[in-house]
């Protein structure tokens, strides 16, 4: 309720990170939540690829996108999900024009996450925002980036000494920047229109194996 009230008070789209959610079956999930400017919960995503053995939460089983009216469709992924290209690819298939990857990395592993997110943006021709936690939990590795389909880094913030409030303000800037840049690049993001109706899908179970060259 406090997060919903904050989104409503500031009149913003709020993705505050993840919370621990206990499901109806008693299982605990690492769940990302999204609130609209009216304070309504519009999306929740249970992290699929939990970081075992250090993250003992139960993995989720569904991909999640939500629409920002007048702006675009946004997909959600959490931290280690970015290491599995199938996650971002599936979100792109679901129409996501921006994938927000929520991260809480306080180690040098942040340097590995950045090129992974760049690759996800390039391979799927979508925008990717990799948002790390603020100090003190993310320490000196808390930079976050927003990446266009080219993979070029649009902006990097160092949040070592900034408060969580600053992270919320930065997230608002990120959403506004995404809206503007999406409008400027509309029609130049996706390779999928190159496929024609007559094109067929690859057969996952071919009747015969290809002959050796």
mmCIF file with all atom_site columns, C-alpha atoms in Angstrom:
data_model
loop_
_atom_site.group_PDB
_atom_site.id
_atom_site.type_symbol
_atom_site.label_atom_id
_atom_site.label_alt_id
_atom_site.label_comp_id
_atom_site.label_asym_id
_atom_site.label_entity_id
_atom_site.label_seq_id
_atom_site.pdbx_PDB_ins_code
_atom_site.Cartn_x
_atom_site.Cartn_y
_atom_site.Cartn_z
_atom_site.occupancy
_atom_site.B_iso_or_equiv
_atom_site.pdbx_formal_charge
_atom_site.auth_seq_id
_atom_site.auth_comp_id
_atom_site.auth_asym_id
_atom_site.auth_atom_id
_atom_site.pdbx_PDB_model_num
ATOM 1   C CA . UNK A 1 1   ? 0.000  0.000   0.000   1.00 0.00 ? 1   UNK A CA 1
ATOM 2   C CA . UNK A 1 2   ? 2.883  2.358   0.731   1.00 0.00 ? 2   UNK A CA 1
ATOM 3   C CA . UNK A 1 3   ? 4.329  1.867   -2.764  1.00 0.00 ? 3   UNK A CA 1
ATOM 4   C CA . UNK A 1 4   ? 0.927  2.395   -4.360  1.00 0.00 ? 4   UNK A CA 1
ATOM 5   C CA . UNK A 1 5   ? 0.519  5.587   -2.348  1.00 0.00 ? 5   UNK A CA 1
ATOM 6   C CA . UNK A 1 6   ? 3.941  6.833   -3.448  1.00 0.00 ? 6   UNK A CA 1
ATOM 7   C CA . UNK A 1 7   ? 3.122  6.297   -7.130  1.00 0.00 ? 7   UNK A CA 1
ATOM 8   C CA . UNK A 1 8   ? -0.222 8.052   -6.683  1.00 0.00 ? 8   UNK A CA 1
ATOM 9   C CA . UNK A 1 9   ? 1.283  10.958  -4.709  1.00 0.00 ? 9   UNK A CA 1
ATOM 10  C CA . UNK A 1 10  ? 4.028  11.605  -7.285  1.00 0.00 ? 10  UNK A CA 1
ATOM 11  C CA . UNK A 1 11  ? 1.809  10.812  -10.282 1.00 0.00 ? 11  UNK A CA 1
ATOM 12  C CA . UNK A 1 12  ? 4.381  8.457   -11.806 1.00 0.00 ? 12  UNK A CA 1
ATOM 13  C CA . UNK A 1 13  ? 4.785  4.942   -13.152 1.00 0.00 ? 13  UNK A CA 1
ATOM 14  C CA . UNK A 1 14  ? 6.687  3.174   -10.385 1.00 0.00 ? 14  UNK A CA 1
ATOM 15  C CA . UNK A 1 15  ? 8.739  -0.009  -10.637 1.00 0.00 ? 15  UNK A CA 1
ATOM 16  C CA . UNK A 1 16  ? 10.261 -0.052  -7.138  1.00 0.00 ? 16  UNK A CA 1
ATOM 17  C CA . UNK A 1 17  ? 12.235 -3.259  -7.592  1.00 0.00 ? 17  UNK A CA 1
ATOM 18  C CA . UNK A 1 18  ? 11.182 -6.641  -6.238  1.00 0.00 ? 18  UNK A CA 1
ATOM 19  C CA . UNK A 1 19  ? 9.457  -7.850  -3.096  1.00 0.00 ? 19  UNK A CA 1
ATOM 20  C CA . UNK A 1 20  ? 9.196  -11.252 -1.454  1.00 0.00 ? 20  UNK A CA 1
ATOM 21  C CA . UNK A 1 21  ? 5.759  -12.657 -2.237  1.00 0.00 ? 21  UNK A CA 1
ATOM 22  C CA . UNK A 1 22  ? 4.215  -15.684 -0.563  1.00 0.00 ? 22  UNK A CA 1
ATOM 23  C CA . UNK A 1 23  ? 1.951  -17.508 -3.013  1.00 0.00 ? 23  UNK A CA 1
ATOM 24  C CA . UNK A 1 24  ? -1.302 -19.289 -2.239  1.00 0.00 ? 24  UNK A CA 1
ATOM 25  C CA . UNK A 1 25  ? 0.630  -22.570 -2.020  1.00 0.00 ? 25  UNK A CA 1
ATOM 26  C CA . UNK A 1 26  ? 3.044  -21.115 0.537   1.00 0.00 ? 26  UNK A CA 1
ATOM 27  C CA . UNK A 1 27  ? 5.971  -20.815 -1.904  1.00 0.00 ? 27  UNK A CA 1
ATOM 28  C CA . UNK A 1 28  ? 8.010  -17.601 -1.709  1.00 0.00 ? 28  UNK A CA 1
ATOM 29  C CA . UNK A 1 29  ? 8.764  -15.752 -4.955  1.00 0.00 ? 29  UNK A CA 1
ATOM 30  C CA . UNK A 1 30  ? 11.045 -12.854 -5.902  1.00 0.00 ? 30  UNK A CA 1
ATOM 31  C CA . UNK A 1 31  ? 8.380  -10.649 -7.477  1.00 0.00 ? 31  UNK A CA 1
ATOM 32  C CA . UNK A 1 32  ? 8.673  -7.389  -9.405  1.00 0.00 ? 32  UNK A CA 1
ATOM 33  C CA . UNK A 1 33  ? 5.681  -5.043  -9.130  1.00 0.00 ? 33  UNK A CA 1
ATOM 34  C CA . UNK A 1 34  ? 4.509  -2.125  -11.273 1.00 0.00 ? 34  UNK A CA 1
ATOM 35  C CA . UNK A 1 35  ? 2.179  0.705   -10.212 1.00 0.00 ? 35  UNK A CA 1
ATOM 36  C CA . UNK A 1 36  ? 0.579  3.257   -12.510 1.00 0.00 ? 36  UNK A CA 1
ATOM 37  C CA . UNK A 1 37  ? 0.157  6.981   -11.665 1.00 0.00 ? 37  UNK A CA 1
ATOM 38  C CA . UNK A 1 38  ? -3.224 6.187   -10.074 1.00 0.00 ? 38  UNK A CA 1
ATOM 39  C CA . UNK A 1 39  ? -1.531 3.856   -7.596  1.00 0.00 ? 39  UNK A CA 1
ATOM 40  C CA . UNK A 1 40  ? -2.980 0.714   -9.176  1.00 0.00 ? 40  UNK A CA 1
ATOM 41  C CA . UNK A 1 41  ? -0.985 -2.504  -9.400  1.00 0.00 ? 41  UNK A CA 1
ATOM 42  C CA . UNK A 1 42  ? -0.855 -3.134  -13.161 1.00 0.00 ? 42  UNK A CA 1
ATOM 43  C CA . UNK A 1 43  ? 1.730  -5.942  -13.363 1.00 0.00 ? 43  UNK A CA 1
ATOM 44  C CA . UNK A 1 44  ? 3.611  -8.408  -11.210 1.00 0.00 ? 44  UNK A CA 1
ATOM 45  C CA . UNK A 1 45  ? 6.346  -10.730 -12.385 1.00 0.00 ? 45  UNK A CA 1
ATOM 46  C CA . UNK A 1 46  ? 7.847  -13.671 -10.500 1.00 0.00 ? 46  UNK A CA 1
ATOM 47  C CA . UNK A 1 47  ? 11.524 -14.096 -11.350 1.00 0.00 ? 47  UNK A CA 1
ATOM 48  C CA . UNK A 1 48  ? 12.003 -17.204 -13.485 1.00 0.00 ? 48  UNK A CA 1
ATOM 49  C CA . UNK A 1 49  ? 15.754 -17.792 -13.225 1.00 0.00 ? 49  UNK A CA 1
ATOM 50  C CA . UNK A 1 50  ? 16.533 -17.491 -9.527  1.00 0.00 ? 50  UNK A CA 1
ATOM 51  C CA . UNK A 1 51  ? 20.214 -17.338 -8.640  1.00 0.00 ? 51  UNK A CA 1
ATOM 52  C CA . UNK A 1 52  ? 20.727 -20.724 -6.989  1.00 0.00 ? 52  UNK A CA 1
ATOM 53  C CA . UNK A 1 53  ? 21.933 -21.655 -4.429  1.00 0.00 ? 53  UNK A CA 1
ATOM 54  C CA . UNK A 1 54  ? 22.086 -18.144 -2.979  1.00 0.00 ? 54  UNK A CA 1
ATOM 55  C CA . UNK A 1 55  ? 18.507 -17.261 -3.905  1.00 0.00 ? 55  UNK A CA 1
ATOM 56  C CA . UNK A 1 56  ? 16.273 -20.053 -2.561  1.00 0.00 ? 56  UNK A CA 1
ATOM 57  C CA . UNK A 1 57  ? 12.990 -18.518 -3.788  1.00 0.00 ? 57  UNK A CA 1
ATOM 58  C CA . UNK A 1 58  ? 10.617 -20.522 -5.963  1.00 0.00 ? 58  UNK A CA 1
ATOM 59  C CA . UNK A 1 59  ? 10.921 -19.636 -9.686  1.00 0.00 ? 59  UNK A CA 1
ATOM 60  C CA . UNK A 1 60  ? 8.013  -18.160 -11.618 1.00 0.00 ? 60  UNK A CA 1
ATOM 61  C CA . UNK A 1 61  ? 6.485  -19.681 -14.748 1.00 0.00 ? 61  UNK A CA 1
ATOM 62  C CA . UNK A 1 62  ? 5.152  -16.824 -16.870 1.00 0.00 ? 62  UNK A CA 1
ATOM 63  C CA . UNK A 1 63  ? 6.447  -13.895 -18.897 1.00 0.00 ? 63  UNK A CA 1
ATOM 64  C CA . UNK A 1 64  ? 4.939  -10.487 -18.160 1.00 0.00 ? 64  UNK A CA 1
ATOM 65  C CA . UNK A 1 65  ? 4.414  -7.347  -20.247 1.00 0.00 ? 65  UNK A CA 1
ATOM 66  C CA . UNK A 1 66  ? 2.234  -4.315  -19.571 1.00 0.00 ? 66  UNK A CA 1
ATOM 67  C CA . UNK A 1 67  ? 1.108  -1.319  -21.599 1.00 0.00 ? 67  UNK A CA 1
ATOM 68  C CA . UNK A 1 68  ? 1.849  2.314   -20.829 1.00 0.00 ? 68  UNK A CA 1
ATOM 69  C CA . UNK A 1 69  ? -0.946 4.154   -22.691 1.00 0.00 ? 69  UNK A CA 1
ATOM 70  C CA . UNK A 1 70  ? 0.432  6.552   -25.255 1.00 0.00 ? 70  UNK A CA 1
ATOM 71  C CA . UNK A 1 71  ? 3.987  5.292   -24.737 1.00 0.00 ? 71  UNK A CA 1
ATOM 72  C CA . UNK A 1 72  ? 4.484  1.607   -25.482 1.00 0.00 ? 72  UNK A CA 1
ATOM 73  C CA . UNK A 1 73  ? 4.628  -1.934  -24.149 1.00 0.00 ? 73  UNK A CA 1
ATOM 74  C CA . UNK A 1 74  ? 7.113  -2.831  -21.403 1.00 0.00 ? 74  UNK A CA 1
ATOM 75  C CA . UNK A 1 75  ? 8.422  -6.263  -20.417 1.00 0.00 ? 75  UNK A CA 1
ATOM 76  C CA . UNK A 1 76  ? 9.853  -7.261  -17.044 1.00 0.00 ? 76  UNK A CA 1
ATOM 77  C CA . UNK A 1 77  ? 12.888 -9.349  -16.177 1.00 0.00 ? 77  UNK A CA 1
ATOM 78  C CA . UNK A 1 78  ? 14.879 -9.621  -12.973 1.00 0.00 ? 78  UNK A CA 1
ATOM 79  C CA . UNK A 1 79  ? 18.646 -9.734  -12.604 1.00 0.00 ? 79  UNK A CA 1
ATOM 80  C CA . UNK A 1 80  ? 19.833 -13.253 -13.599 1.00 0.00 ? 80  UNK A CA 1
ATOM 81  C CA . UNK A 1 81  ? 17.021 -13.521 -16.169 1.00 0.00 ? 81  UNK A CA 1
ATOM 82  C CA . UNK A 1 82  ? 19.163 -11.349 -18.463 1.00 0.00 ? 82  UNK A CA 1
ATOM 83  C CA . UNK A 1 83  ? 21.733 -14.150 -18.709 1.00 0.00 ? 83  UNK A CA 1
ATOM 84  C CA . UNK A 1 84  ? 19.171 -16.289 -20.551 1.00 0.00 ? 84  UNK A CA 1
ATOM 85  C CA . UNK A 1 85  ? 18.432 -14.762 -23.977 1.00 0.00 ? 85  UNK A CA 1
ATOM 86  C CA . UNK A 1 86  ? 15.167 -16.685 -24.254 1.00 0.00 ? 86  UNK A CA 1
ATOM 87  C CA . UNK A 1 87  ? 13.593 -14.406 -21.640 1.00 0.00 ? 87  UNK A CA 1
ATOM 88  C CA . UNK A 1 88  ? 14.169 -11.145 -23.509 1.00 0.00 ? 88  UNK A CA 1
ATOM 89  C CA . UNK A 1 89  ? 13.371 -12.834 -26.828 1.00 0.00 ? 89  UNK A CA 1
ATOM 90  C CA . UNK A 1 90  ? 10.007 -14.036 -25.543 1.00 0.00 ? 90  UNK A CA 1
ATOM 91  C CA . UNK A 1 91  ? 9.154  -10.596 -24.142 1.00 0.00 ? 91  UNK A CA 1
ATOM 92  C CA . UNK A 1 92  ? 9.958  -9.115  -27.564 1.00 0.00 ? 92  UNK A CA 1
ATOM 93  C CA . UNK A 1 93  ? 7.655  -11.690 -29.181 1.00 0.00 ? 93  UNK A CA 1
ATOM 94  C CA . UNK A 1 94  ? 4.943  -10.522 -26.778 1.00 0.00 ? 94  UNK A CA 1
ATOM 95  C CA . UNK A 1 95  ? 5.358  -7.020  -28.178 1.00 0.00 ? 95  UNK A CA 1
ATOM 96  C CA . UNK A 1 96  ? 7.656  -5.442  -25.590 1.00 0.00 ? 96  UNK A CA 1
ATOM 97  C CA . UNK A 1 97  ? 9.392  -2.350  -26.954 1.00 0.00 ? 97  UNK A CA 1
ATOM 98  C CA . UNK A 1 98  ? 11.291 -1.818  -23.706 1.00 0.00 ? 98  UNK A CA 1
ATOM 99  C CA . UNK A 1 99  ? 12.482 -4.505  -21.280 1.00 0.00 ? 99  UNK A CA 1
ATOM 100 C CA . UNK A 1 100 ? 13.256 -3.351  -17.747 1.00 0.00 ? 100 UNK A CA 1
ATOM 101 C CA . UNK A 1 101 ? 15.796 -5.643  -16.090 1.00 0.00 ? 101 UNK A CA 1
ATOM 102 C CA . UNK A 1 102 ? 15.756 -5.069  -12.317 1.00 0.00 ? 102 UNK A CA 1
ATOM 103 C CA . UNK A 1 103 ? 19.071 -5.778  -10.628 1.00 0.00 ? 103 UNK A CA 1
ATOM 104 C CA . UNK A 1 104 ? 20.524 -5.866  -7.125  1.00 0.00 ? 104 UNK A CA 1
ATOM 105 C CA . UNK A 1 105 ? 24.207 -6.468  -7.824  1.00 0.00 ? 105 UNK A CA 1
ATOM 106 C CA . UNK A 1 106 ? 26.736 -5.311  -5.266  1.00 0.00 ? 106 UNK A CA 1
ATOM 107 C CA . UNK A 1 107 ? 29.723 -7.113  -6.796  1.00 0.00 ? 107 UNK A CA 1
ATOM 108 C CA . UNK A 1 108 ? 32.044 -6.825  -9.790  1.00 0.00 ? 108 UNK A CA 1
ATOM 109 C CA . UNK A 1 109 ? 29.545 -9.049  -11.615 1.00 0.00 ? 109 UNK A CA 1
ATOM 110 C CA . UNK A 1 110 ? 27.835 -5.815  -12.666 1.00 0.00 ? 110 UNK A CA 1
ATOM 111 C CA . UNK A 1 111 ? 30.503 -5.488  -15.366 1.00 0.00 ? 111 UNK A CA 1
ATOM 112 C CA . UNK A 1 112 ? 29.245 -8.759  -16.875 1.00 0.00 ? 112 UNK A CA 1
ATOM 113 C CA . UNK A 1 113 ? 25.588 -7.737  -16.775 1.00 0.00 ? 113 UNK A CA 1
ATOM 114 C CA . UNK A 1 114 ? 26.053 -4.636  -18.898 1.00 0.00 ? 114 UNK A CA 1
ATOM 115 C CA . UNK A 1 115 ? 27.243 -6.363  -22.117 1.00 0.00 ? 115 UNK A CA 1
ATOM 116 C CA . UNK A 1 116 ? 24.581 -9.049  -21.646 1.00 0.00 ? 116 UNK A CA 1
ATOM 117 C CA . UNK A 1 117 ? 21.891 -6.372  -21.670 1.00 0.00 ? 117 UNK A CA 1
ATOM 118 C CA . UNK A 1 118 ? 23.534 -4.737  -24.678 1.00 0.00 ? 118 UNK A CA 1
ATOM 119 C CA . UNK A 1 119 ? 23.386 -8.063  -26.518 1.00 0.00 ? 119 UNK A CA 1
ATOM 120 C CA . UNK A 1 120 ? 19.715 -8.517  -25.602 1.00 0.00 ? 120 UNK A CA 1
ATOM 121 C CA . UNK A 1 121 ? 18.908 -5.067  -26.991 1.00 0.00 ? 121 UNK A CA 1
ATOM 122 C CA . UNK A 1 122 ? 20.792 -5.661  -30.243 1.00 0.00 ? 122 UNK A CA 1
ATOM 123 C CA . UNK A 1 123 ? 19.572 -9.225  -30.865 1.00 0.00 ? 123 UNK A CA 1
ATOM 124 C CA . UNK A 1 124 ? 15.902 -8.359  -30.311 1.00 0.00 ? 124 UNK A CA 1
ATOM 125 C CA . UNK A 1 125 ? 15.972 -4.800  -31.684 1.00 0.00 ? 125 UNK A CA 1
ATOM 126 C CA . UNK A 1 126 ? 14.281 -3.355  -28.600 1.00 0.00 ? 126 UNK A CA 1
ATOM 127 C CA . UNK A 1 127 ? 15.165 -0.984  -25.776 1.00 0.00 ? 127 UNK A CA 1
ATOM 128 C CA . UNK A 1 128 ? 16.605 -2.452  -22.574 1.00 0.00 ? 128 UNK A CA 1
ATOM 129 C CA . UNK A 1 129 ? 16.931 -0.660  -19.240 1.00 0.00 ? 129 UNK A CA 1
ATOM 130 C CA . UNK A 1 130 ? 19.176 -2.301  -16.666 1.00 0.00 ? 130 UNK A CA 1
ATOM 131 C CA . UNK A 1 131 ? 18.358 -0.718  -13.297 1.00 0.00 ? 131 UNK A CA 1
ATOM 132 C CA . UNK A 1 132 ? 20.557 -1.561  -10.331 1.00 0.00 ? 132 UNK A CA 1
ATOM 133 C CA . UNK A 1 133 ? 19.874 -0.803  -6.675  1.00 0.00 ? 133 UNK A CA 1
ATOM 134 C CA . UNK A 1 134 ? 20.973 2.376   -4.926  1.00 0.00 ? 134 UNK A CA 1
ATOM 135 C CA . UNK A 1 135 ? 23.444 2.763   -2.069  1.00 0.00 ? 135 UNK A CA 1
ATOM 136 C CA . UNK A 1 136 ? 24.154 1.352   0.384   1.00 0.00 ? 136 UNK A CA 1
ATOM 137 C CA . UNK A 1 137 ? 23.088 -2.089  -0.854  1.00 0.00 ? 137 UNK A CA 1
ATOM 138 C CA . UNK A 1 138 ? 24.531 -1.905  -4.370  1.00 0.00 ? 138 UNK A CA 1
ATOM 139 C CA . UNK A 1 139 ? 27.664 -0.047  -3.216  1.00 0.00 ? 139 UNK A CA 1
ATOM 140 C CA . UNK A 1 140 ? 30.057 1.163   -5.908  1.00 0.00 ? 140 UNK A CA 1
ATOM 141 C CA . UNK A 1 141 ? 28.635 -1.027  -8.688  1.00 0.00 ? 141 UNK A CA 1
ATOM 142 C CA . UNK A 1 142 ? 25.161 0.518   -8.773  1.00 0.00 ? 142 UNK A CA 1
ATOM 143 C CA . UNK A 1 143 ? 25.244 2.156   -12.205 1.00 0.00 ? 143 UNK A CA 1
ATOM 144 C CA . UNK A 1 144 ? 22.259 1.651   -14.464 1.00 0.00 ? 144 UNK A CA 1
ATOM 145 C CA . UNK A 1 145 ? 21.846 2.055   -18.178 1.00 0.00 ? 145 UNK A CA 1
ATOM 146 C CA . UNK A 1 146 ? 19.232 2.483   -20.882 1.00 0.00 ? 146 UNK A CA 1
ATOM 147 C CA . UNK A 1 147 ? 20.129 0.887   -24.194 1.00 0.00 ? 147 UNK A CA 1
ATOM 148 C CA . UNK A 1 148 ? 18.541 1.383   -27.636 1.00 0.00 ? 148 UNK A CA 1
ATOM 149 C CA . UNK A 1 149 ? 18.368 -1.335  -30.290 1.00 0.00 ? 149 UNK A CA 1
ATOM 150 C CA . UNK A 1 150 ? 21.874 -0.383  -31.433 1.00 0.00 ? 150 UNK A CA 1
ATOM 151 C CA . UNK A 1 151 ? 23.247 -1.357  -28.018 1.00 0.00 ? 151 UNK A CA 1
ATOM 152 C CA . UNK A 1 152 ? 24.878 2.059   -27.584 1.00 0.00 ? 152 UNK A CA 1
ATOM 153 C CA . UNK A 1 153 ? 24.816 3.203   -23.978 1.00 0.00 ? 153 UNK A CA 1
ATOM 154 C CA . UNK A 1 154 ? 22.491 6.221   -23.719 1.00 0.00 ? 154 UNK A CA 1
ATOM 155 C CA . UNK A 1 155 ? 23.203 7.042   -20.106 1.00 0.00 ? 155 UNK A CA 1
ATOM 156 C CA . UNK A 1 156 ? 24.990 5.679   -17.053 1.00 0.00 ? 156 UNK A CA 1
ATOM 157 C CA . UNK A 1 157 ? 24.307 6.821   -13.502 1.00 0.00 ? 157 UNK A CA 1
ATOM 158 C CA . UNK A 1 158 ? 26.631 6.247   -10.565 1.00 0.00 ? 158 UNK A CA 1
ATOM 159 C CA . UNK A 1 159 ? 24.383 5.988   -7.525  1.00 0.00 ? 159 UNK A CA 1
ATOM 160 C CA . UNK A 1 160 ? 26.979 5.154   -4.908  1.00 0.00 ? 160 UNK A CA 1
ATOM 161 C CA . UNK A 1 161 ? 26.073 8.063   -2.630  1.00 0.00 ? 161 UNK A CA 1
ATOM 162 C CA . UNK A 1 162 ? 22.555 8.804   -3.834  1.00 0.00 ? 162 UNK A CA 1
ATOM 163 C CA . UNK A 1 163 ? 19.441 7.879   -1.899  1.00 0.00 ? 163 UNK A CA 1
ATOM 164 C CA . UNK A 1 164 ? 16.618 5.631   -3.018  1.00 0.00 ? 164 UNK A CA 1
ATOM 165 C CA . UNK A 1 165 ? 14.575 8.766   -3.687  1.00 0.00 ? 165 UNK A CA 1
ATOM 166 C CA . UNK A 1 166 ? 17.133 9.733   -6.311  1.00 0.00 ? 166 UNK A CA 1
ATOM 167 C CA . UNK A 1 167 ? 16.663 6.308   -7.895  1.00 0.00 ? 167 UNK A CA 1
ATOM 168 C CA . UNK A 1 168 ? 12.920 6.942   -8.174  1.00 0.00 ? 168 UNK A CA 1
ATOM 169 C CA . UNK A 1 169 ? 13.572 10.336  -9.798  1.00 0.00 ? 169 UNK A CA 1
ATOM 170 C CA . UNK A 1 170 ? 16.041 8.726   -12.175 1.00 0.00 ? 170 UNK A CA 1
ATOM 171 C CA . UNK A 1 171 ? 13.484 6.062   -13.080 1.00 0.00 ? 171 UNK A CA 1
ATOM 172 C CA . UNK A 1 172 ? 10.987 8.805   -13.949 1.00 0.00 ? 172 UNK A CA 1
ATOM 173 C CA . UNK A 1 173 ? 13.589 10.384  -16.239 1.00 0.00 ? 173 UNK A CA 1
ATOM 174 C CA . UNK A 1 174 ? 14.240 6.993   -17.802 1.00 0.00 ? 174 UNK A CA 1
ATOM 175 C CA . UNK A 1 175 ? 10.556 6.473   -18.632 1.00 0.00 ? 175 UNK A CA 1
ATOM 176 C CA . UNK A 1 176 ? 10.250 9.979   -20.098 1.00 0.00 ? 176 UNK A CA 1
ATOM 177 C CA . UNK A 1 177 ? 13.412 9.471   -22.137 1.00 0.00 ? 177 UNK A CA 1
ATOM 178 C CA . UNK A 1 178 ? 12.129 6.130   -23.398 1.00 0.00 ? 178 UNK A CA 1
ATOM 179 C CA . UNK A 1 179 ? 8.874  7.726   -24.535 1.00 0.00 ? 179 UNK A CA 1
ATOM 180 C CA . UNK A 1 180 ? 10.698 10.438  -26.482 1.00 0.00 ? 180 UNK A CA 1
ATOM 181 C CA . UNK A 1 181 ? 13.281 8.133   -28.021 1.00 0.00 ? 181 UNK A CA 1
ATOM 182 C CA . UNK A 1 182 ? 10.662 5.521   -28.905 1.00 0.00 ? 182 UNK A CA 1
ATOM 183 C CA . UNK A 1 183 ? 8.717  8.156   -30.821 1.00 0.00 ? 183 UNK A CA 1
ATOM 184 C CA . UNK A 1 184 ? 11.862 9.276   -32.646 1.00 0.00 ? 184 UNK A CA 1
ATOM 185 C CA . UNK A 1 185 ? 12.784 5.730   -33.676 1.00 0.00 ? 185 UNK A CA 1
ATOM 186 C CA . UNK A 1 186 ? 9.297  4.351   -34.342 1.00 0.00 ? 186 UNK A CA 1
ATOM 187 C CA . UNK A 1 187 ? 9.333  1.928   -37.246 1.00 0.00 ? 187 UNK A CA 1
ATOM 188 C CA . UNK A 1 188 ? 13.080 1.224   -37.037 1.00 0.00 ? 188 UNK A CA 1
ATOM 189 C CA . UNK A 1 189 ? 13.275 -1.213  -34.130 1.00 0.00 ? 189 UNK A CA 1
ATOM 190 C CA . UNK A 1 190 ? 12.185 -4.656  -35.197 1.00 0.00 ? 190 UNK A CA 1
ATOM 191 C CA . UNK A 1 191 ? 13.452 -7.158  -37.746 1.00 0.00 ? 191 UNK A CA 1
ATOM 192 C CA . UNK A 1 192 ? 10.138 -9.092  -37.675 1.00 0.00 ? 192 UNK A CA 1
ATOM 193 C CA . UNK A 1 193 ? 8.357  -7.060  -40.413 1.00 0.00 ? 193 UNK A CA 1
ATOM 194 C CA . UNK A 1 194 ? 10.898 -8.512  -42.841 1.00 0.00 ? 194 UNK A CA 1
ATOM 195 C CA . UNK A 1 195 ? 9.077  -11.860 -42.618 1.00 0.00 ? 195 UNK A CA 1
ATOM 196 C CA . UNK A 1 196 ? 6.327  -12.401 -45.204 1.00 0.00 ? 196 UNK A CA 1
ATOM 197 C CA . UNK A 1 197 ? 3.046  -14.319 -44.788 1.00 0.00 ? 197 UNK A CA 1
ATOM 198 C CA . UNK A 1 198 ? 4.323  -17.078 -47.072 1.00 0.00 ? 198 UNK A CA 1
ATOM 199 C CA . UNK A 1 199 ? 7.400  -17.707 -44.907 1.00 0.00 ? 199 UNK A CA 1
ATOM 200 C CA . UNK A 1 200 ? 7.151  -20.957 -42.950 1.00 0.00 ? 200 UNK A CA 1
ATOM 201 C CA . UNK A 1 201 ? 8.439  -21.891 -39.524 1.00 0.00 ? 201 UNK A CA 1
ATOM 202 C CA . UNK A 1 202 ? 11.316 -24.313 -39.118 1.00 0.00 ? 202 UNK A CA 1
ATOM 203 C CA . UNK A 1 203 ? 10.119 -27.852 -38.467 1.00 0.00 ? 203 UNK A CA 1
ATOM 204 C CA . UNK A 1 204 ? 11.224 -28.839 -34.934 1.00 0.00 ? 204 UNK A CA 1
ATOM 205 C CA . UNK A 1 205 ? 10.889 -32.537 -35.827 1.00 0.00 ? 205 UNK A CA 1
ATOM 206 C CA . UNK A 1 206 ? 12.166 -33.036 -39.389 1.00 0.00 ? 206 UNK A CA 1
ATOM 207 C CA . UNK A 1 207 ? 11.324 -36.404 -40.947 1.00 0.00 ? 207 UNK A CA 1
ATOM 208 C CA . UNK A 1 208 ? 14.874 -36.901 -42.192 1.00 0.00 ? 208 UNK A CA 1
ATOM 209 C CA . UNK A 1 209 ? 18.227 -35.696 -41.026 1.00 0.00 ? 209 UNK A CA 1
ATOM 210 C CA . UNK A 1 210 ? 20.175 -33.456 -43.434 1.00 0.00 ? 210 UNK A CA 1
ATOM 211 C CA . UNK A 1 211 ? 22.816 -35.312 -45.366 1.00 0.00 ? 211 UNK A CA 1
ATOM 212 C CA . UNK A 1 212 ? 26.425 -34.750 -44.432 1.00 0.00 ? 212 UNK A CA 1
ATOM 213 C CA . UNK A 1 213 ? 28.390 -32.399 -46.649 1.00 0.00 ? 213 UNK A CA 1
#
